Tab-separated table of C-alpha atoms in Angstrom:
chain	number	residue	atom	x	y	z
P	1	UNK	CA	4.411	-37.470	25.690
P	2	UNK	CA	5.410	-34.269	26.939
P	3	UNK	CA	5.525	-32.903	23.441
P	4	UNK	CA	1.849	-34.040	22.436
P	5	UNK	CA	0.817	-32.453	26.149
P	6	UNK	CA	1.460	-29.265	24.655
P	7	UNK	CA	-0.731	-29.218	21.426
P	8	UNK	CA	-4.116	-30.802	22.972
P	9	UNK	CA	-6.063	-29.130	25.610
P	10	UNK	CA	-6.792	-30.807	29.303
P	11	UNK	CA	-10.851	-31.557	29.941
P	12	UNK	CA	-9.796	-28.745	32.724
P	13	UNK	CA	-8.509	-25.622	30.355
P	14	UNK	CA	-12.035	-26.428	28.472
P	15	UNK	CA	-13.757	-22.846	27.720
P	16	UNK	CA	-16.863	-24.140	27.559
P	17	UNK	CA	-18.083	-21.820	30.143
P	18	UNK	CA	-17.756	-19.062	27.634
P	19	UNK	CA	-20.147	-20.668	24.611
P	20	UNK	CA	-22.139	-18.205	23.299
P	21	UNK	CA	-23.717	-17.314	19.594
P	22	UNK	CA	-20.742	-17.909	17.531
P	23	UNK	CA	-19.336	-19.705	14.407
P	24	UNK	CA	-15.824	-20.012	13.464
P	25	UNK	CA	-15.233	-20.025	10.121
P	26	UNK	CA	-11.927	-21.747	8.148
P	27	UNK	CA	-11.124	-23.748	5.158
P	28	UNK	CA	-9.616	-26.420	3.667
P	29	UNK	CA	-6.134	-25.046	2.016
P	30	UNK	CA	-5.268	-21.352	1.768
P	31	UNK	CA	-6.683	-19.081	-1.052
P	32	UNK	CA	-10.161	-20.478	-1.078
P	33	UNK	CA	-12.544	-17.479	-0.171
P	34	UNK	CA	-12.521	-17.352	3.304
P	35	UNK	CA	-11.865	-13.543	3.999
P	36	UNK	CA	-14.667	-13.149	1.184
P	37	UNK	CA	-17.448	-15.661	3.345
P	38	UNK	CA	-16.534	-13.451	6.280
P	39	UNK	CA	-17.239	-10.155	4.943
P	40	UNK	CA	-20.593	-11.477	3.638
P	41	UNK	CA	-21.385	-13.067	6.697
P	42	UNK	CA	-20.551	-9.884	9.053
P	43	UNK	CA	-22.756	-8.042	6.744
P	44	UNK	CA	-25.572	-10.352	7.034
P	45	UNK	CA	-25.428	-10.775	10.206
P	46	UNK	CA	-25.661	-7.051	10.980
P	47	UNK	CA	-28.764	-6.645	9.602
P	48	UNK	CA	-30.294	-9.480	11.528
P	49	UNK	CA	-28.470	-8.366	14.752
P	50	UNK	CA	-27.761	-5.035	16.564
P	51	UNK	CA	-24.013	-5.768	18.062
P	52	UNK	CA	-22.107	-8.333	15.703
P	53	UNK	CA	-17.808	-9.193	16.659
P	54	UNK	CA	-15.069	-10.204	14.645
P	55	UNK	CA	-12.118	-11.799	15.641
P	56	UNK	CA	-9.135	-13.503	13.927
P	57	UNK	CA	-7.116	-15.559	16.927
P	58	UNK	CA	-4.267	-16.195	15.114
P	59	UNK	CA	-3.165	-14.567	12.228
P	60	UNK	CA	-0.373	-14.603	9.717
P	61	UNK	CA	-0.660	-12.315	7.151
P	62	UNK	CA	-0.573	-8.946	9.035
P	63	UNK	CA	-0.044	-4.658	9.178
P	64	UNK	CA	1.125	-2.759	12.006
P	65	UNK	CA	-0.829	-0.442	13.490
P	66	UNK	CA	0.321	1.610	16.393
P	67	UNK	CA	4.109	-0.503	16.436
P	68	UNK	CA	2.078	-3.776	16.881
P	69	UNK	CA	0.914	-6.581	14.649
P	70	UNK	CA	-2.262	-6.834	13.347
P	71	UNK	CA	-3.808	-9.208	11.576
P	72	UNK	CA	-4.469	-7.772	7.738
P	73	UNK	CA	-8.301	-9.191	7.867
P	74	UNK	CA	-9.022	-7.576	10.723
P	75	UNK	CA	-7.895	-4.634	9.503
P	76	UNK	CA	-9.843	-4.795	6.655
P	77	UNK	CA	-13.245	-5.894	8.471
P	78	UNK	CA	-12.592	-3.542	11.178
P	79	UNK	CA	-12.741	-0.533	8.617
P	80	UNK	CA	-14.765	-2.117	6.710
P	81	UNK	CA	-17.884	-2.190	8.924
P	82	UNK	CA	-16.635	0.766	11.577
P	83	UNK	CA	-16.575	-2.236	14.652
P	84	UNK	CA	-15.125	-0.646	17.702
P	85	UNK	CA	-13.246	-3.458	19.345
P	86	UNK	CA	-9.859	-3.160	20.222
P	87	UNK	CA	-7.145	-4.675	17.566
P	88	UNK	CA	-5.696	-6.262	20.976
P	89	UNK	CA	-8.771	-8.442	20.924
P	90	UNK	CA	-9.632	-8.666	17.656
P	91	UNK	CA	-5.764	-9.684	16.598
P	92	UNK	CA	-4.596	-11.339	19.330
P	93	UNK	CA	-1.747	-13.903	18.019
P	94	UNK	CA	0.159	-13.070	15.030
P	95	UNK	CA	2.692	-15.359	13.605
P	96	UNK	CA	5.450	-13.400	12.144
P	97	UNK	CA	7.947	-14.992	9.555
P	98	UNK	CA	10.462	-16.471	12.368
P	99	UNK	CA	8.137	-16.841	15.350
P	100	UNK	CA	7.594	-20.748	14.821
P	101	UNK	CA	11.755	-21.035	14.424
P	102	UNK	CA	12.885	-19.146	17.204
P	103	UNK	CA	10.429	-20.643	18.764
P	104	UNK	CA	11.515	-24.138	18.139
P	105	UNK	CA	15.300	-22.802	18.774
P	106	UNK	CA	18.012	-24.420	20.936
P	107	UNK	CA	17.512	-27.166	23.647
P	108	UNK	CA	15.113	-26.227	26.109
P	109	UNK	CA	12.299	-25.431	23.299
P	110	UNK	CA	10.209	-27.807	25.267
P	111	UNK	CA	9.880	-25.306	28.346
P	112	UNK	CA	9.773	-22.303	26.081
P	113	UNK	CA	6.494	-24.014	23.850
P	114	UNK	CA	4.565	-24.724	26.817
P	115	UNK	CA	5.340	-20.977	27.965
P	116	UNK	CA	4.084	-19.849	24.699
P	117	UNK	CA	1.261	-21.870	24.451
P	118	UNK	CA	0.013	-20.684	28.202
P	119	UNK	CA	0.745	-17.157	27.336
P	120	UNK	CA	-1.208	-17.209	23.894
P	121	UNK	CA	-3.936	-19.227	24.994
P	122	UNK	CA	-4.945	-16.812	27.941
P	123	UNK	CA	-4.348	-14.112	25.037
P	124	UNK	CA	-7.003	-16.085	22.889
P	125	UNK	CA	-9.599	-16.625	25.284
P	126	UNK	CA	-9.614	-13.087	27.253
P	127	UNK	CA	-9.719	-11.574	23.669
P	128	UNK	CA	-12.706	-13.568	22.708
P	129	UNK	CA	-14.839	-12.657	25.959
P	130	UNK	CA	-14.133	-9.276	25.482
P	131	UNK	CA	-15.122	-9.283	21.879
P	132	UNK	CA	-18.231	-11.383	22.746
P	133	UNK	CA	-19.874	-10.154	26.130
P	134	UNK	CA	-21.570	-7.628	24.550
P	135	UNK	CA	-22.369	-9.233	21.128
P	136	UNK	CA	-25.016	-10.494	19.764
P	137	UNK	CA	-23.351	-12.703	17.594
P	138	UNK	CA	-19.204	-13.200	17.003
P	139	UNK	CA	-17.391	-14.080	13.534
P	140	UNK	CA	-14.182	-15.889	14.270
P	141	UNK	CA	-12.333	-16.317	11.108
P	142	UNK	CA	-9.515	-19.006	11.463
P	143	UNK	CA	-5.902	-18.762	9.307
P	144	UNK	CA	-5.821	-21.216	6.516
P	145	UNK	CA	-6.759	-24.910	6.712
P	146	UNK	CA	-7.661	-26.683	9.530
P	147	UNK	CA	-5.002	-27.601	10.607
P	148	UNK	CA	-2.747	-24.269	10.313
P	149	UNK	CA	-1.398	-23.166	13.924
P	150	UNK	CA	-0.642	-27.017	15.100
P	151	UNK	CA	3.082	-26.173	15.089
P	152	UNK	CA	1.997	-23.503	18.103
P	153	UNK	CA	-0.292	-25.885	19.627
P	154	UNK	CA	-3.033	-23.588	17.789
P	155	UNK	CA	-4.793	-24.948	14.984
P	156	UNK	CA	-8.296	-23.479	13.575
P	157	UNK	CA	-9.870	-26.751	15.228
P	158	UNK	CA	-7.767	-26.762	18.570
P	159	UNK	CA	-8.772	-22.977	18.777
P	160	UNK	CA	-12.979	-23.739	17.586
P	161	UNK	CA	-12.919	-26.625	20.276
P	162	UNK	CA	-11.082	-24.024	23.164
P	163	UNK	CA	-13.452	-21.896	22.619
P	164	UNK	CA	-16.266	-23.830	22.202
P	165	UNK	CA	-17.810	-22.867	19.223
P	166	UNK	CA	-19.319	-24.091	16.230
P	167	UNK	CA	-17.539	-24.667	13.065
P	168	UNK	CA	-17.997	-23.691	9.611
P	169	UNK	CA	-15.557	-24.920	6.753
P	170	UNK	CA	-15.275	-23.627	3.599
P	171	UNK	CA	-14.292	-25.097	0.615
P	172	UNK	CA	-13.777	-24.480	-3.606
P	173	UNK	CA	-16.547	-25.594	-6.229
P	174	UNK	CA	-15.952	-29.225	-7.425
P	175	UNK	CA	-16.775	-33.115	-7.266
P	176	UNK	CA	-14.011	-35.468	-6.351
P	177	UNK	CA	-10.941	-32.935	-4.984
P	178	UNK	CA	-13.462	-31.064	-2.732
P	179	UNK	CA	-15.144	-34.222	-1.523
P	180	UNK	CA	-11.746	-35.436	-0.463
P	181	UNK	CA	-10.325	-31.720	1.100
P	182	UNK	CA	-13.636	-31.712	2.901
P	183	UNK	CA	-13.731	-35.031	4.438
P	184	UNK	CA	-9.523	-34.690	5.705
P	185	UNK	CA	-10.519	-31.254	6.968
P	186	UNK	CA	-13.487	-32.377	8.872
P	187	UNK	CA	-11.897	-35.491	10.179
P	188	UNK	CA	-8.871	-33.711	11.367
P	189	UNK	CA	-11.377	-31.107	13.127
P	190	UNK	CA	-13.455	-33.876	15.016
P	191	UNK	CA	-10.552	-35.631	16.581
P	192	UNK	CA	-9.580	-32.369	17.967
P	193	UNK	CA	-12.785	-31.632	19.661
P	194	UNK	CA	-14.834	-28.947	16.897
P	195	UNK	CA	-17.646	-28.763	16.610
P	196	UNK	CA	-18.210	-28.960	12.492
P	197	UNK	CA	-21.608	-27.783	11.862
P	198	UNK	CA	-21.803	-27.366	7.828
P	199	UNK	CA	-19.722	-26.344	5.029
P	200	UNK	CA	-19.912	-23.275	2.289
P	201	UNK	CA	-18.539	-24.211	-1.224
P	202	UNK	CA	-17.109	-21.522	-3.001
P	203	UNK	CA	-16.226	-20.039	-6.513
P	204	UNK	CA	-18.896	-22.571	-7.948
P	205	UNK	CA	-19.628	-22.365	-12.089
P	206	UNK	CA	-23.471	-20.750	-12.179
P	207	UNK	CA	-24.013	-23.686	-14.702
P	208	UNK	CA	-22.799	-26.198	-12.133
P	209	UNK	CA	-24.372	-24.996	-9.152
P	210	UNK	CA	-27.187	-27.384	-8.913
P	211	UNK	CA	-24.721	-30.419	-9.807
P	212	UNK	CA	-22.930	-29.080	-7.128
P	213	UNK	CA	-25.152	-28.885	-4.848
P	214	UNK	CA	-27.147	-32.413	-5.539
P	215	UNK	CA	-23.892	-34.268	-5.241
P	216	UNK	CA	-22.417	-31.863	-1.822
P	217	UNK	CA	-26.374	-32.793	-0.710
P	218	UNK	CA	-26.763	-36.107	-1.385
P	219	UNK	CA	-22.856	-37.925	-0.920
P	220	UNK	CA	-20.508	-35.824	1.657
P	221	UNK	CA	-23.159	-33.876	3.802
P	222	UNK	CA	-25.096	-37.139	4.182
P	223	UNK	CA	-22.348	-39.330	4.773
P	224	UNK	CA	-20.976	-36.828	7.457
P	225	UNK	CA	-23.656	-34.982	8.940
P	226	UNK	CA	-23.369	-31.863	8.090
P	227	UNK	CA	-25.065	-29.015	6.824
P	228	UNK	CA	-25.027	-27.045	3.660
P	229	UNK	CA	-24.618	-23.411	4.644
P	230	UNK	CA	-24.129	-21.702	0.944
P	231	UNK	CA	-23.464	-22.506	-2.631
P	232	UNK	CA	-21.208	-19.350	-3.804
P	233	UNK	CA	-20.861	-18.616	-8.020
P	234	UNK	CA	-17.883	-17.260	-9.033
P	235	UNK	CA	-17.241	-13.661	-8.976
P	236	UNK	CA	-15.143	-12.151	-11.963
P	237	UNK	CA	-14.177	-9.081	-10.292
P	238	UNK	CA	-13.021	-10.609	-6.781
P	239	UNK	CA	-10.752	-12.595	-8.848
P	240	UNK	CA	-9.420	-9.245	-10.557
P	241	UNK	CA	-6.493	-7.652	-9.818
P	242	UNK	CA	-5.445	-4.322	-9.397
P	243	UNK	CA	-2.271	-2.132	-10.332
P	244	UNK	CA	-2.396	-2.010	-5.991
P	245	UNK	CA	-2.221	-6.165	-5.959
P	246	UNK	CA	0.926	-5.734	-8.805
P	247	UNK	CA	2.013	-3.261	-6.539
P	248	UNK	CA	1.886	-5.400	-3.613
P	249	UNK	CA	3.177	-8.969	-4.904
P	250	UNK	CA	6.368	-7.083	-6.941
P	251	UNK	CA	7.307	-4.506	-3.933
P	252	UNK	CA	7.582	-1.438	-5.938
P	253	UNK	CA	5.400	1.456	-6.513
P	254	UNK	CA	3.498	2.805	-9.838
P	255	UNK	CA	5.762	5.411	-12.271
P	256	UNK	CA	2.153	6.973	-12.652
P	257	UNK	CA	-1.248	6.613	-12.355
P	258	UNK	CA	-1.395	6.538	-8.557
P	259	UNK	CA	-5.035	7.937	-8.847
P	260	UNK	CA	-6.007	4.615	-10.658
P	261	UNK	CA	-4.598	1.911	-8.323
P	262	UNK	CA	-7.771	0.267	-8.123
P	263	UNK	CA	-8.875	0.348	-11.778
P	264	UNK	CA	-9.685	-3.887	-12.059
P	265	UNK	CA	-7.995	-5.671	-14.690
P	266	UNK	CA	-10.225	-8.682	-16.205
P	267	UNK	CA	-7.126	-9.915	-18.976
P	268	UNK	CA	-3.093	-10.119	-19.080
P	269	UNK	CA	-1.863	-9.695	-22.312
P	270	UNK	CA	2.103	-10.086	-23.326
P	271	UNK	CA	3.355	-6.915	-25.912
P	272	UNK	CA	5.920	-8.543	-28.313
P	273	UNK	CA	4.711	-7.615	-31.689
P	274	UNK	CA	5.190	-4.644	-33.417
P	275	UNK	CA	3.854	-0.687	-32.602
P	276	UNK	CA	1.466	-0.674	-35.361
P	277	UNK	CA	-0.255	-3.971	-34.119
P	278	UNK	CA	-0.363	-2.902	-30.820
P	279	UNK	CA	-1.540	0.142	-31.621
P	280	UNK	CA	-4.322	-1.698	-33.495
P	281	UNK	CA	-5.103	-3.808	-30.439
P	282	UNK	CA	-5.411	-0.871	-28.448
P	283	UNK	CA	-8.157	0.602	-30.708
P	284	UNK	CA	-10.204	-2.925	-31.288
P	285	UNK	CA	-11.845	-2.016	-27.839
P	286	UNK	CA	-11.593	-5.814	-27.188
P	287	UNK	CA	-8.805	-4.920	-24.176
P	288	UNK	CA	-10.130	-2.059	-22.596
P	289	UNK	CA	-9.442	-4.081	-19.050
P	290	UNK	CA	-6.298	-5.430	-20.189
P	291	UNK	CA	-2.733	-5.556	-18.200
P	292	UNK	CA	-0.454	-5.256	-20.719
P	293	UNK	CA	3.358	-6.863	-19.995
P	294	UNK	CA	6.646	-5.818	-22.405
P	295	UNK	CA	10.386	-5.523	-22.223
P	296	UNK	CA	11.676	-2.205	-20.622
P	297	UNK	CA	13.314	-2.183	-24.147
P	298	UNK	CA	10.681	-1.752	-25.725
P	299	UNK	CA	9.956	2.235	-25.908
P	300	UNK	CA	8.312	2.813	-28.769
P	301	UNK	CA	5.405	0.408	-27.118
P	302	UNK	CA	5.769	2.624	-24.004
P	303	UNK	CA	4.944	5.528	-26.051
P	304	UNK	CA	2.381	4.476	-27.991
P	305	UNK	CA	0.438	3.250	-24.924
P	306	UNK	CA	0.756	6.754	-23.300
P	307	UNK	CA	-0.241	8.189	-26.617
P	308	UNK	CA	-3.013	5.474	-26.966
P	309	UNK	CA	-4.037	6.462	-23.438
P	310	UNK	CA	-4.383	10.971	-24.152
P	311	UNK	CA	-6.529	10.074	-27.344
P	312	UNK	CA	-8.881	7.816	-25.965
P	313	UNK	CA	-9.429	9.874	-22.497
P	314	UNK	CA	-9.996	12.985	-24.914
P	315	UNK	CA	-12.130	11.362	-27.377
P	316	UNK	CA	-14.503	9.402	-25.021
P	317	UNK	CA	-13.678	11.957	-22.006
P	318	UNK	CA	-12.787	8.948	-19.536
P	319	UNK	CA	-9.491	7.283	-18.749
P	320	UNK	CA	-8.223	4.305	-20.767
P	321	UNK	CA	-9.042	1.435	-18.400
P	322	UNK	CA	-5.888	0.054	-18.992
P	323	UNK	CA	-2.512	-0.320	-17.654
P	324	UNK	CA	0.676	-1.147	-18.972
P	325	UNK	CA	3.833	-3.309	-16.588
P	326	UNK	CA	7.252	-2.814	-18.050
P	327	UNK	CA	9.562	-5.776	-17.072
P	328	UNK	CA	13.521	-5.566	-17.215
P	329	UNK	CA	16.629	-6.357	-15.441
P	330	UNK	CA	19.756	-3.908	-14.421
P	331	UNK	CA	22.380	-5.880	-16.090
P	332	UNK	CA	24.602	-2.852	-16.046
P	333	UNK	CA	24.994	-2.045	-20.032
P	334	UNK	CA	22.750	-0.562	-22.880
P	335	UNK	CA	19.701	-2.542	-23.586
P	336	UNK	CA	19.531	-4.313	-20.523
P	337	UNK	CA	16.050	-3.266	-19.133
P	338	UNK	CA	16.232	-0.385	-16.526
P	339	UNK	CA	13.817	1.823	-18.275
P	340	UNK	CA	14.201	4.406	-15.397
P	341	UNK	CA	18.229	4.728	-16.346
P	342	UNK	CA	18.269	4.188	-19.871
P	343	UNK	CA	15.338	5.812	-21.129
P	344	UNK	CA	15.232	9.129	-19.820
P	345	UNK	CA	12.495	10.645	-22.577
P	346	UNK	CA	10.283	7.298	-21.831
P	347	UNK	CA	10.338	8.438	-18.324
P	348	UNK	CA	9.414	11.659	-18.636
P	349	UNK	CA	6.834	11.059	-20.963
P	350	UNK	CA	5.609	8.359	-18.167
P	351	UNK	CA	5.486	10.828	-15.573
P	352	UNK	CA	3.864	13.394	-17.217
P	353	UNK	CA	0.861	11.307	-18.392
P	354	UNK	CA	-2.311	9.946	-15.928
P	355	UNK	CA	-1.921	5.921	-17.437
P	356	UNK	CA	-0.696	3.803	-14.796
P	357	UNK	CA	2.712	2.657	-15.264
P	358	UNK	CA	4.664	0.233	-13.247
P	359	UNK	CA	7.887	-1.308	-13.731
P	360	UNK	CA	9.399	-4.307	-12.105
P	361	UNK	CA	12.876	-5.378	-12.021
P	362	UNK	CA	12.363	-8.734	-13.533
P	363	UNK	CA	12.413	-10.613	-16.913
P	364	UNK	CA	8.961	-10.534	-19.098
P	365	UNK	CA	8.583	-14.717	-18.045
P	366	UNK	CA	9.019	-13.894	-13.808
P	367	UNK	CA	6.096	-11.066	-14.142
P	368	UNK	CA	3.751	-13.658	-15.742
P	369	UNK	CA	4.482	-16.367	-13.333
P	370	UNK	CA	3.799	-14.645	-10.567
P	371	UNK	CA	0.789	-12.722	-11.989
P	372	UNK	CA	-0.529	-16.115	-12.842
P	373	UNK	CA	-0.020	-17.617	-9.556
P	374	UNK	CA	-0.924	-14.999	-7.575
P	375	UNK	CA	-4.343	-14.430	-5.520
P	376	UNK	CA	-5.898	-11.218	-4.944
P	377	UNK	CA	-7.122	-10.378	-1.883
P	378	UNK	CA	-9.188	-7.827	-0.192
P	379	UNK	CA	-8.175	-4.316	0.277
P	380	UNK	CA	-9.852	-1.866	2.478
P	381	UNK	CA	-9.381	0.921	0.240
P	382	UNK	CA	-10.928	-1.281	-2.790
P	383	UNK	CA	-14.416	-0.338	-2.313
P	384	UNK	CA	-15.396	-1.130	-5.373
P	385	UNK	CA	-14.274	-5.148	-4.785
P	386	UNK	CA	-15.518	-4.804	-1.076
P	387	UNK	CA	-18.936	-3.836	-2.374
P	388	UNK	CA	-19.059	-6.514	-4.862
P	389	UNK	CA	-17.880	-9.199	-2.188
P	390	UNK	CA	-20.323	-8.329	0.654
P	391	UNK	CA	-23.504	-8.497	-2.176
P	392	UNK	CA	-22.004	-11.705	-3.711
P	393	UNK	CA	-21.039	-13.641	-0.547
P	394	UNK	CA	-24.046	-12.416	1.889
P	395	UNK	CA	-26.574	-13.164	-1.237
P	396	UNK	CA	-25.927	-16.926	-1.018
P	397	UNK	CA	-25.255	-17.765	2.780
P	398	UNK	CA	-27.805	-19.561	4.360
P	399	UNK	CA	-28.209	-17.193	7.800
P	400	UNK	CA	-31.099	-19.580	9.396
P	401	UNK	CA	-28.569	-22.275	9.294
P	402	UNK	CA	-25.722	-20.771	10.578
P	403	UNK	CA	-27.109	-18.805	13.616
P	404	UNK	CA	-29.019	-22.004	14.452
């Protein structure tokens, strides 16, 4: 009993004193568009209000700025929209790597999680009074599902209900699998006090957004009360990566190109035939926005891409819009893959040129898994997919509904 003490908040540590125009927005699994609703919603909010917040209580995912954590959404909101809160408030919790192990460490864990949980939760709720005295209206954007954080005694719902505000969950397009995410995300919210006001589905088909929305409207929102707060179509380029996301999930930097980090990439496209048909591919102008993958063995296709890349920036006068990754391991002999020991022309010829370049220490199959499963997510120095998230997202919130 002591244990389950810890994770649910007495009638007497209630915040309610502190309710004020709010929402708190989360999901129902990680990677669904959450980050993206926020930005939209901060943006639409500030033209209906003079002084809007943002806050992230807990956070995972994070930068340091000034030797402590931050979370990386607030970082990105924060410069995003020039708010002047302090990261202290805005970031309050962070969850590093090992903070829910050493944590949960040795035998008296039980005195050290209640510690923890005092500690954080007078973090939590001091940040989020100074954030909203002097608001208009707060974001709070959660970490996750809803029930990310219960480990901590922290979950988006536990956190929504301590501070007394209304939630909003967000889910993916679909019929059966976001029917049944919704309804274990809602449940599990209820029972630990939020307030669930109404839902935003994301990523929807344009040619399946009123299907959608009839069967959201007419089954789950009945059934649970709820409102619908936005229908969102998918966006191509939020889904796009960059050389700066390749950058990011292989932890190396680009041979060149730098200037071009945030060129978007709408195809991935393997190199194993031959020069001449890549060469050909190259000039079909069908793959103008293409990532091309091939062996660090494979020079010649290094080469002709650079070449491919001088010709068309000097016929048309712009940069090719593509980008080439060069996969290989250091096995230590000839042939093995390390195009920046074995191939000491290829490199030069790579640094010398403006194409973006990168190469990762890894076979041809490990760079396409983890392109394929990777998300990309927002970047404050990606304008151009900033821009295109605040006009897609704000576009289709329903504002009267969720300031209500």
């Amino acid at each position: 009993m002591l244990l389950l003490s810890l994770f649910f908040l007495p009638e007497s540590m209630s915040t309610g004193a502190l309710k004020t125009a709010a929402v708190y927005i989360c999901a129902t699994r990680q990677h669904i568009g959450k980050s993206s609703v926020c930005m939209g919603a901060v943006s639409g909010l500030k033209r209906r209000f003079r002084n809007v917040g943002f806050m992230k209580p807990v956070g995972q995912r994070h930068e340091f700025v000034d030797g402590n954590r931050v979370d990386s959404d607030v970082c990105l909101i924060k410069e995003c929209f020039g708010l002047t809160d302090h990261y202290r408030n805005m970031s309050p919790v962070v969850i590093h790597p090992s903070y829910t192990r050493d944590l949960y460490a040795g035998s008296d864990y039980l005195n050290r999680l209640a510690e923890e949980k005092s500690r954080n939760q007078e973090k939590i709720v001091n940040a989020f009074e100074n954030i909203r005295k002097e608001k208009d209206f707060t974001v709070v954007e959660g970490t996750g599902h809803t029930g990310v954080g219960s480990v901590i005694g922290f979950s988006n719902a536990q956190v929504a209900a301590m501070l007394d505000i209304p939630m909003v969950v967000v889910a993916n397009g679909g019929f059966g699998r976001t029917f049944d995410e919704l309804h274990v995300a809602v449940e599990y919210a209820r029972s630990a006090g939020a307030d669930v006001r109404g839902v935003i589905i994301n990523k929807v088909q344009p040619s399946k957004r009123d299907e959608v929305k009839d069967f959201l409207e007419t089954s789950f929102l009945q059934q649970m009360g709820l409102e619908n707060m936005g229908i969102i179509p998918y966006g191509d380029l939020l889904d796009s990566p960059t050389m700066k996301d390749f950058e990011d999930l292989f932890k190396t930097k680009l041979l060149a190109g730098e200037n071009h980090r945030f060129q978007h990439y709408k195809d991935i496209q393997i190199v194993a035939t031959g020069l001449r048909r890549f060469i050909e591919k190259l000039g079909s102008g069908l793959y103008d926005n293409a990532a091309f993958v091939t062996h660090a063995s494979r020079a010649d296709i290094v080469l002709g891409f650079i070449s491919h890349s001088r010709v068309y920036e000097k016929r048309t006068g712009e940069r090719f819009p593509g980008c080439l990754i060069v996969a290989g391991q250091d096995i230590g002999s000839a042939g093995g893959g390390n195009i920046t020991k074995e191939f000491p022309h290829v490199m030069s010829a790579i640094r010398l040129a403006d194409a973006p370049v990168l190469y990762v220490e890894t076979t041809v199959y490990e760079v396409m898994k983890e392109i394929n499963n990777n998300v990309s997510k927002l970047d404050a120095q990606d304008k151009k997919r900033n821009e295109a998230a605040i006009d897609l997202y704000e576009s289709h919130i329903n504002f009267d509904k969720l300031i209500r």
